[in-house]
Short mmCIF file of C-alpha atoms in Angstrom, two decimals:
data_model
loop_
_atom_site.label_atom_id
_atom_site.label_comp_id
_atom_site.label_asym_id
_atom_site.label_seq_id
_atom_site.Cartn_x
_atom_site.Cartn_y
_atom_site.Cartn_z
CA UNK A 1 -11.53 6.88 8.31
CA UNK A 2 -11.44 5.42 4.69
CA UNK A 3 -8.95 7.21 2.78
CA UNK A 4 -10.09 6.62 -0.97
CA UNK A 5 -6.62 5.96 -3.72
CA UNK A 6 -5.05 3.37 -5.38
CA UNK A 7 -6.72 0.18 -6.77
CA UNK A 8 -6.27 -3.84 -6.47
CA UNK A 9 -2.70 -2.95 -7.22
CA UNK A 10 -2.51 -1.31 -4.16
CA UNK A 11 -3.22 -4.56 -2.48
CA UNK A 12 -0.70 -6.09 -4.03
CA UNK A 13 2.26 -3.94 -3.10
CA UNK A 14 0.72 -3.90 0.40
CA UNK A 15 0.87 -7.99 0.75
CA UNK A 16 4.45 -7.84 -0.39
CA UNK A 17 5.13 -5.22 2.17
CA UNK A 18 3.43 -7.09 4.62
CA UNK A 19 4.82 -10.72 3.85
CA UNK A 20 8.62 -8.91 4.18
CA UNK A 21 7.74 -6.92 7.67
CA UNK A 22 6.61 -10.52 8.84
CA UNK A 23 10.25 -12.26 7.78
CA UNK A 24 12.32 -8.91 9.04
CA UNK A 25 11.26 -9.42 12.40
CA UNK A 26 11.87 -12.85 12.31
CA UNK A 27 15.01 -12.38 11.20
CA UNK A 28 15.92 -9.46 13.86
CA UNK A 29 13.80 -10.58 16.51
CA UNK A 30 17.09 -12.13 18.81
CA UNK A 31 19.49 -9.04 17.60
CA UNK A 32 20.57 -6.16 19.66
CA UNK A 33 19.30 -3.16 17.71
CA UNK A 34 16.30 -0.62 17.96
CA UNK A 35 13.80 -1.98 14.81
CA UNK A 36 11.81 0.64 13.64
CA UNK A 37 8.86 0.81 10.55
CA UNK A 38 9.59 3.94 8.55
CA UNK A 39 6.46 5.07 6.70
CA UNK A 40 6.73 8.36 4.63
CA UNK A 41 3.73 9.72 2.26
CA UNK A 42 1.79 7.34 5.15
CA UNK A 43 -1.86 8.10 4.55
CA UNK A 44 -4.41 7.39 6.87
CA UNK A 45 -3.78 3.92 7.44
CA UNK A 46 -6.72 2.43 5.18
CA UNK A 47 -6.79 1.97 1.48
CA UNK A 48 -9.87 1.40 -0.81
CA UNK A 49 -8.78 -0.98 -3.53
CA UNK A 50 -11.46 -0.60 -6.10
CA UNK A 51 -13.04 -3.44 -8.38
CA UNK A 52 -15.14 -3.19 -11.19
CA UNK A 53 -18.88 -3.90 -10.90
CA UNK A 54 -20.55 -6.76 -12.69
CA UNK A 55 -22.44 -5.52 -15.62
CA UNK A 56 -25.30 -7.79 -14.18
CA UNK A 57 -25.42 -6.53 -10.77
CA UNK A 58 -26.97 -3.77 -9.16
CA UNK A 59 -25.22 -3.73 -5.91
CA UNK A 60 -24.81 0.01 -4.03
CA UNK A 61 -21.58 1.68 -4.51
CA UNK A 62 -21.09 0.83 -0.85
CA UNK A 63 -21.79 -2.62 -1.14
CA UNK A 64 -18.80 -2.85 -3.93
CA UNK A 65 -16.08 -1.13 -1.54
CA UNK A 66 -13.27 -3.08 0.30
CA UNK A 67 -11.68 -1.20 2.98
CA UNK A 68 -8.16 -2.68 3.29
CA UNK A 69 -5.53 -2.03 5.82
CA UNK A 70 -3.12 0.89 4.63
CA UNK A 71 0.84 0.30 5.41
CA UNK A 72 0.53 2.21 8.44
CA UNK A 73 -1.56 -0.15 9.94
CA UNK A 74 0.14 -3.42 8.79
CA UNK A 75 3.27 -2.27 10.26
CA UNK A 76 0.92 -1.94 13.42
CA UNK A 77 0.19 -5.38 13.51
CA UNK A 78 3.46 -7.05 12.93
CA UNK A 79 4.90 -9.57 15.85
CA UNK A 80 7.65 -9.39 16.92
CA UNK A 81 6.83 -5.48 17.27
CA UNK A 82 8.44 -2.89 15.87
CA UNK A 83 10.47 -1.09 18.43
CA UNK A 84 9.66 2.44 17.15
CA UNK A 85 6.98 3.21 14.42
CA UNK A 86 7.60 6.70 12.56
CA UNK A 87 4.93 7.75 10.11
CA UNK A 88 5.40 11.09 7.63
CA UNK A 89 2.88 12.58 6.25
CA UNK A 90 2.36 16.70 5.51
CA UNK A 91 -1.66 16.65 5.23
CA UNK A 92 -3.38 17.83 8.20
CA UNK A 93 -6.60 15.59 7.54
CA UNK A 94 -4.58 12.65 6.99
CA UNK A 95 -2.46 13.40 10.16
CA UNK A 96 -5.24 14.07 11.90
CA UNK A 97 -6.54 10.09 11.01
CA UNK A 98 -2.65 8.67 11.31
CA UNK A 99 -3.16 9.85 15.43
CA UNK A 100 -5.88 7.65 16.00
CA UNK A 101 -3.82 4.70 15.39
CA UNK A 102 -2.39 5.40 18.89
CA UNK A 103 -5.82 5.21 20.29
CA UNK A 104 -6.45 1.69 18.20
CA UNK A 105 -3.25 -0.04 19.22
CA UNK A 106 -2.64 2.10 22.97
CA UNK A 107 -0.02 -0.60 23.79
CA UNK A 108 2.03 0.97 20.87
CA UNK A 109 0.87 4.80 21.32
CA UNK A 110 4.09 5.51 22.84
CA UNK A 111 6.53 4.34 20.44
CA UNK A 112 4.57 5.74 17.19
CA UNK A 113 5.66 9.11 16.24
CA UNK A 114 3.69 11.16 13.60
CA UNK A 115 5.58 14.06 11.65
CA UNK A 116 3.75 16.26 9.86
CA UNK A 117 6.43 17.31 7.35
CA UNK A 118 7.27 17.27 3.89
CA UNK A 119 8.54 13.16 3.01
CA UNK A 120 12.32 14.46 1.62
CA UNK A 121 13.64 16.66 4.49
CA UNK A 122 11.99 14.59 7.10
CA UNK A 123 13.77 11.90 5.96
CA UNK A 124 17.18 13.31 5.21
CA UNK A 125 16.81 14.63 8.57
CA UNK A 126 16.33 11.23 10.21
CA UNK A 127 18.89 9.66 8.15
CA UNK A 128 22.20 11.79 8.44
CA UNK A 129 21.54 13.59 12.03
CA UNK A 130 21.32 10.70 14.16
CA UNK A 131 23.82 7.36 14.60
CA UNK A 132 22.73 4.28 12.91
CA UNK A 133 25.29 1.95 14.89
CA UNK A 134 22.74 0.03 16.95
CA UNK A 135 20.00 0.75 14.98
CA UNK A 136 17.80 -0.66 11.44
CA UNK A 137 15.14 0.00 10.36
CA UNK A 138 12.37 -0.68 7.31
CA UNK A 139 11.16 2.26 5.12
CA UNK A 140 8.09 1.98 3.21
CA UNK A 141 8.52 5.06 0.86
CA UNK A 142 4.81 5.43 -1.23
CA UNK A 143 4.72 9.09 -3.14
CA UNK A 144 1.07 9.96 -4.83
CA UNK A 145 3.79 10.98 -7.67
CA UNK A 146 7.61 12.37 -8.09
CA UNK A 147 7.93 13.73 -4.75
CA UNK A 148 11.38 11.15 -3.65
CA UNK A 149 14.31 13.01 -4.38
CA UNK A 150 17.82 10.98 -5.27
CA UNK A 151 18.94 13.11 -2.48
CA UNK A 152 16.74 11.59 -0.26
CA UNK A 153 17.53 8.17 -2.14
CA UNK A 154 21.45 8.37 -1.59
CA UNK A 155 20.40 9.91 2.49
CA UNK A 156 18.51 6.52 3.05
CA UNK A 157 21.62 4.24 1.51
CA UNK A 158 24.51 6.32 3.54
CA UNK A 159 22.85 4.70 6.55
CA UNK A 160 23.45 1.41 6.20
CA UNK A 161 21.46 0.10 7.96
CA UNK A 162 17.82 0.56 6.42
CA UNK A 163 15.57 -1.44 4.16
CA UNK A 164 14.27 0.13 1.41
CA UNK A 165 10.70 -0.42 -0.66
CA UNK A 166 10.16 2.61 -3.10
CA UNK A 167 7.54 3.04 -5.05
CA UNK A 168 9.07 4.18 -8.11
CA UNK A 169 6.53 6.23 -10.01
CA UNK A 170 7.07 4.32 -13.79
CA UNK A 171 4.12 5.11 -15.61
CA UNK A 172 2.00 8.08 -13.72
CA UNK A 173 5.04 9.99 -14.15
CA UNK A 174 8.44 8.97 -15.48
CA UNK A 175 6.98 7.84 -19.04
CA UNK A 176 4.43 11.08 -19.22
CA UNK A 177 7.49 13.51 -18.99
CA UNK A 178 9.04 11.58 -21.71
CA UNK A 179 8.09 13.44 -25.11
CA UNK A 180 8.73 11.31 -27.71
CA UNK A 181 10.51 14.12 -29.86
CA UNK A 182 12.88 14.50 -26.84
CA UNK A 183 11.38 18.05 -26.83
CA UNK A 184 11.29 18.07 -23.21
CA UNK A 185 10.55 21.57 -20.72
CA UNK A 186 13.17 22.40 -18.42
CA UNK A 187 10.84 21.89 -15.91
CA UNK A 188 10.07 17.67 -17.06
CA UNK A 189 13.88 18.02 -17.26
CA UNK A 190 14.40 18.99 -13.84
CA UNK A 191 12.14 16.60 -12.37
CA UNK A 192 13.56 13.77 -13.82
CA UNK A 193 17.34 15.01 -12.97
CA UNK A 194 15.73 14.90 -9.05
CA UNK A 195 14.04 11.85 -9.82
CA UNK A 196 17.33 9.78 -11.29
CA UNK A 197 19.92 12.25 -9.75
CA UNK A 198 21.33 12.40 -12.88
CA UNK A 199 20.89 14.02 -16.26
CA UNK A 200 22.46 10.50 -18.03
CA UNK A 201 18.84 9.26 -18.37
CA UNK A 202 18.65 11.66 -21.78
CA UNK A 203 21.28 9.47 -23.51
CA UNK A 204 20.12 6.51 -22.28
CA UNK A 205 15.99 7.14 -23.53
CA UNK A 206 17.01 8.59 -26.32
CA UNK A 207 18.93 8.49 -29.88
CA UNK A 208 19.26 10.65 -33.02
CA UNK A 209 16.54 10.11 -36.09
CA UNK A 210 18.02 11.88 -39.24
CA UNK A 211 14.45 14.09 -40.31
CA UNK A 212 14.86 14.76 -44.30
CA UNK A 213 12.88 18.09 -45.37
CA UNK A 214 11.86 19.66 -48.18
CA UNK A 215 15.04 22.04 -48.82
CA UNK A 216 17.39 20.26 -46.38
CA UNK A 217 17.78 17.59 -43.24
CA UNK A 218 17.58 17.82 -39.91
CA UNK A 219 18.64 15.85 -37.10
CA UNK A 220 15.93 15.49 -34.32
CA UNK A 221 15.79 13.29 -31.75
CA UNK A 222 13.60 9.93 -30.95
CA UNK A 223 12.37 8.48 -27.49
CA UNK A 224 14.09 4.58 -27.76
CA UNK A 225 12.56 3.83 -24.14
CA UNK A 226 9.88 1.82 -22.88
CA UNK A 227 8.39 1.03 -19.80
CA UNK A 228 11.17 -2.11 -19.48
CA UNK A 229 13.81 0.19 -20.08
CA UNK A 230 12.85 2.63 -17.60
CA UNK A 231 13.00 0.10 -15.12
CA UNK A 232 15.78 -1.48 -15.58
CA UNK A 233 17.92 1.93 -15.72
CA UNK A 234 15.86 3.20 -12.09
CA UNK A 235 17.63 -0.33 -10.40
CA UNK A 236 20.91 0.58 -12.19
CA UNK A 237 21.14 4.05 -10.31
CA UNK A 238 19.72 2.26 -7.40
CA UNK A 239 22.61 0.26 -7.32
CA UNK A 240 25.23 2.94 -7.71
CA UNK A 241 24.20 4.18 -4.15
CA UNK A 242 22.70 0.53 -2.41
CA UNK A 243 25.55 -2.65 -1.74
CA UNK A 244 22.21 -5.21 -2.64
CA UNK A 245 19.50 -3.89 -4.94
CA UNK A 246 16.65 -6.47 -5.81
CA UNK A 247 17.28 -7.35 -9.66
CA UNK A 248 13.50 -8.12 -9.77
CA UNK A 249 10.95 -5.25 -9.20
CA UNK A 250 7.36 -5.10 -9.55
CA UNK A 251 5.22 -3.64 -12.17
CA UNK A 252 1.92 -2.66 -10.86
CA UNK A 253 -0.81 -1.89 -13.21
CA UNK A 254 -4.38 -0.64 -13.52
CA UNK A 255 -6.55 -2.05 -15.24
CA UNK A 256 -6.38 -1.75 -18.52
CA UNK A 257 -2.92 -2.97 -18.22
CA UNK A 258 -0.64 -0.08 -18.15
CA UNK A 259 2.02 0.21 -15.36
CA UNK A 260 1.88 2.59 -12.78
CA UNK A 261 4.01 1.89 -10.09
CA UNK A 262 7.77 0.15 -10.03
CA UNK A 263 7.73 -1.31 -6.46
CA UNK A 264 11.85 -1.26 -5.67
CA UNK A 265 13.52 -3.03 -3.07
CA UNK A 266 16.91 -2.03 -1.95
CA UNK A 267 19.09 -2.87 1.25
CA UNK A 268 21.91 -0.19 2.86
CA UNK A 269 23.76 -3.04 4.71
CA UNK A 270 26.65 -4.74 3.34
CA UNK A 271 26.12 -7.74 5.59
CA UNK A 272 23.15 -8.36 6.35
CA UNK A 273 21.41 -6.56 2.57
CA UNK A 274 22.52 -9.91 0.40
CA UNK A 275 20.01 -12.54 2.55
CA UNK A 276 17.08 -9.16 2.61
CA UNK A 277 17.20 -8.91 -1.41
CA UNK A 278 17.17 -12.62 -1.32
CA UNK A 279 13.97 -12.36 1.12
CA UNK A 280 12.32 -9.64 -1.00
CA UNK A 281 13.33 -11.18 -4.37
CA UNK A 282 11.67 -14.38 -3.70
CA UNK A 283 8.45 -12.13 -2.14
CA UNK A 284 8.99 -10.31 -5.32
CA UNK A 285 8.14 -12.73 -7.51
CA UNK A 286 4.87 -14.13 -5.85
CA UNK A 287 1.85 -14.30 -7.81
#
């Protein structure tokens, strides 16, 4: 049921993921609202972090794998439980594998509700055709790539009532797009207008560089971002939509050092969001 992606990074988003379920319900445990675990792109429930072998060893591939527990399962585990548990996920095969959690944890089965859909309607679905009075919720959003919509983004904040950890995809996608010419396809343009929900981030990653020619100049353009930049302009236009945004997100990287991932906290509530960034800030900046 091993469902091969990722790498030790993955472990670490997972542990910060983990370590902020455990304080939620702590913090919700004596409240009156339905708490449900919100898992969209949700896998098959495992993860195989992979490791590099020792150039002195001769161990079997198998011997080198370490089968982790995926978010779906974490969520699983939490105590206090989760009142509802909604996984999305629009592969068969890994639907098919997402079921038998209800088998592992039968005290649960009725409570966990699979949805094989795509991530963005789902979502929008869930978040604007149903009240959110009496209820809150975490949402672990974890695209393969640039599948989150802002639509979906701004869906998720009108709530107000949901926690949000994103993985924002920084360098697997954002960065690549990016010429550094600015000669950009209308298609890399339209996927980062979903991605930011704006089409600001041009002026903001980019400036004019006077090009002198042979006969006469030219005015071209130069990419001015980098992987900091980026960042810091994705919790900006978080924080347009979210009351608390965590000022502090995570860079994940493989390894040879180049970031992936931008793991994003943000909270819909007015009230309640300023102690959960203060929670996921300080989980945030673990080691």
């Amino acid at each position: 049921m091993s469902h091969p992606f990722g790498g030790n990074w993955t472990v670490l988003k997972l542990e910060r993921v983990r370590d902020y379920l455990k304080a939620y319900r702590q913090a919700l445990k004596n409240q009156p609202f339905q708490v449900e675990y919100i898992d969209a792109f949700a896998g098959t429930g495992y993860v195989t972090p992979r490791r590099k072998a020792d150039a002195q060893t001769t161990l079997l591939n198998e011997e080198l794998r370490q089968v982790a527990e995926g978010s779906a399962r974490i969520a699983l585990q939490i105590e206090p439980r989760f009142d509802k548990y909604i996984f999305i996920e629009r592969h068969r095969k890994h639907v098919i594998e997402l079921h038998k959690l209800k088998d592992e944890f039968p005290d649960l089965r009725d409570d966990i509700i699979i949805k094989k859909a795509d991530a963005n309607g789902s979502i929008i679905d869930l978040c604007t055709k149903r009240s959110w009075a009496n209820r809150r919720a975490v949402m672990f959003l974890d695209p393969y790539g640039m599948q989150v919509s802002w639509q979906t983004i701004k869906a998720i904040a009108s709530t107000k009532a949901i926690d949000l950890w994103l993985l924002f995809p920084l360098g697997i996608g954002v960065n690549r797009l990016m010429q550094r010419d600015g000669n950009i396809s209308l298609v890399r343009r339209r996927h980062l207008d979903n991605m930011f929900g704006t089409t600001d981030w041009f002026e903001a990653f980019y400036r004019p560089r006077q090009e002198r020619g042979l006969f006469d100049d030219s005015v071209g353009m130069e990419k001015v971002a980098n992987f900091d930049s980026i960042a810091e302009y994705f919790v900006e236009r978080l924080k347009t939509v979210f009351p608390h945004v965590a000022k502090n997100p995570l860079q994940l990287f493989n390894s040879s050092h180049n970031p992936l991932y931008l793991l994003c906290f943000a909270a819909a509530n007015e009230r309640g969001g300023e102690i959960a960034v203060r929670i996921a800030q300080h989980i945030l900046r673990k080691k």
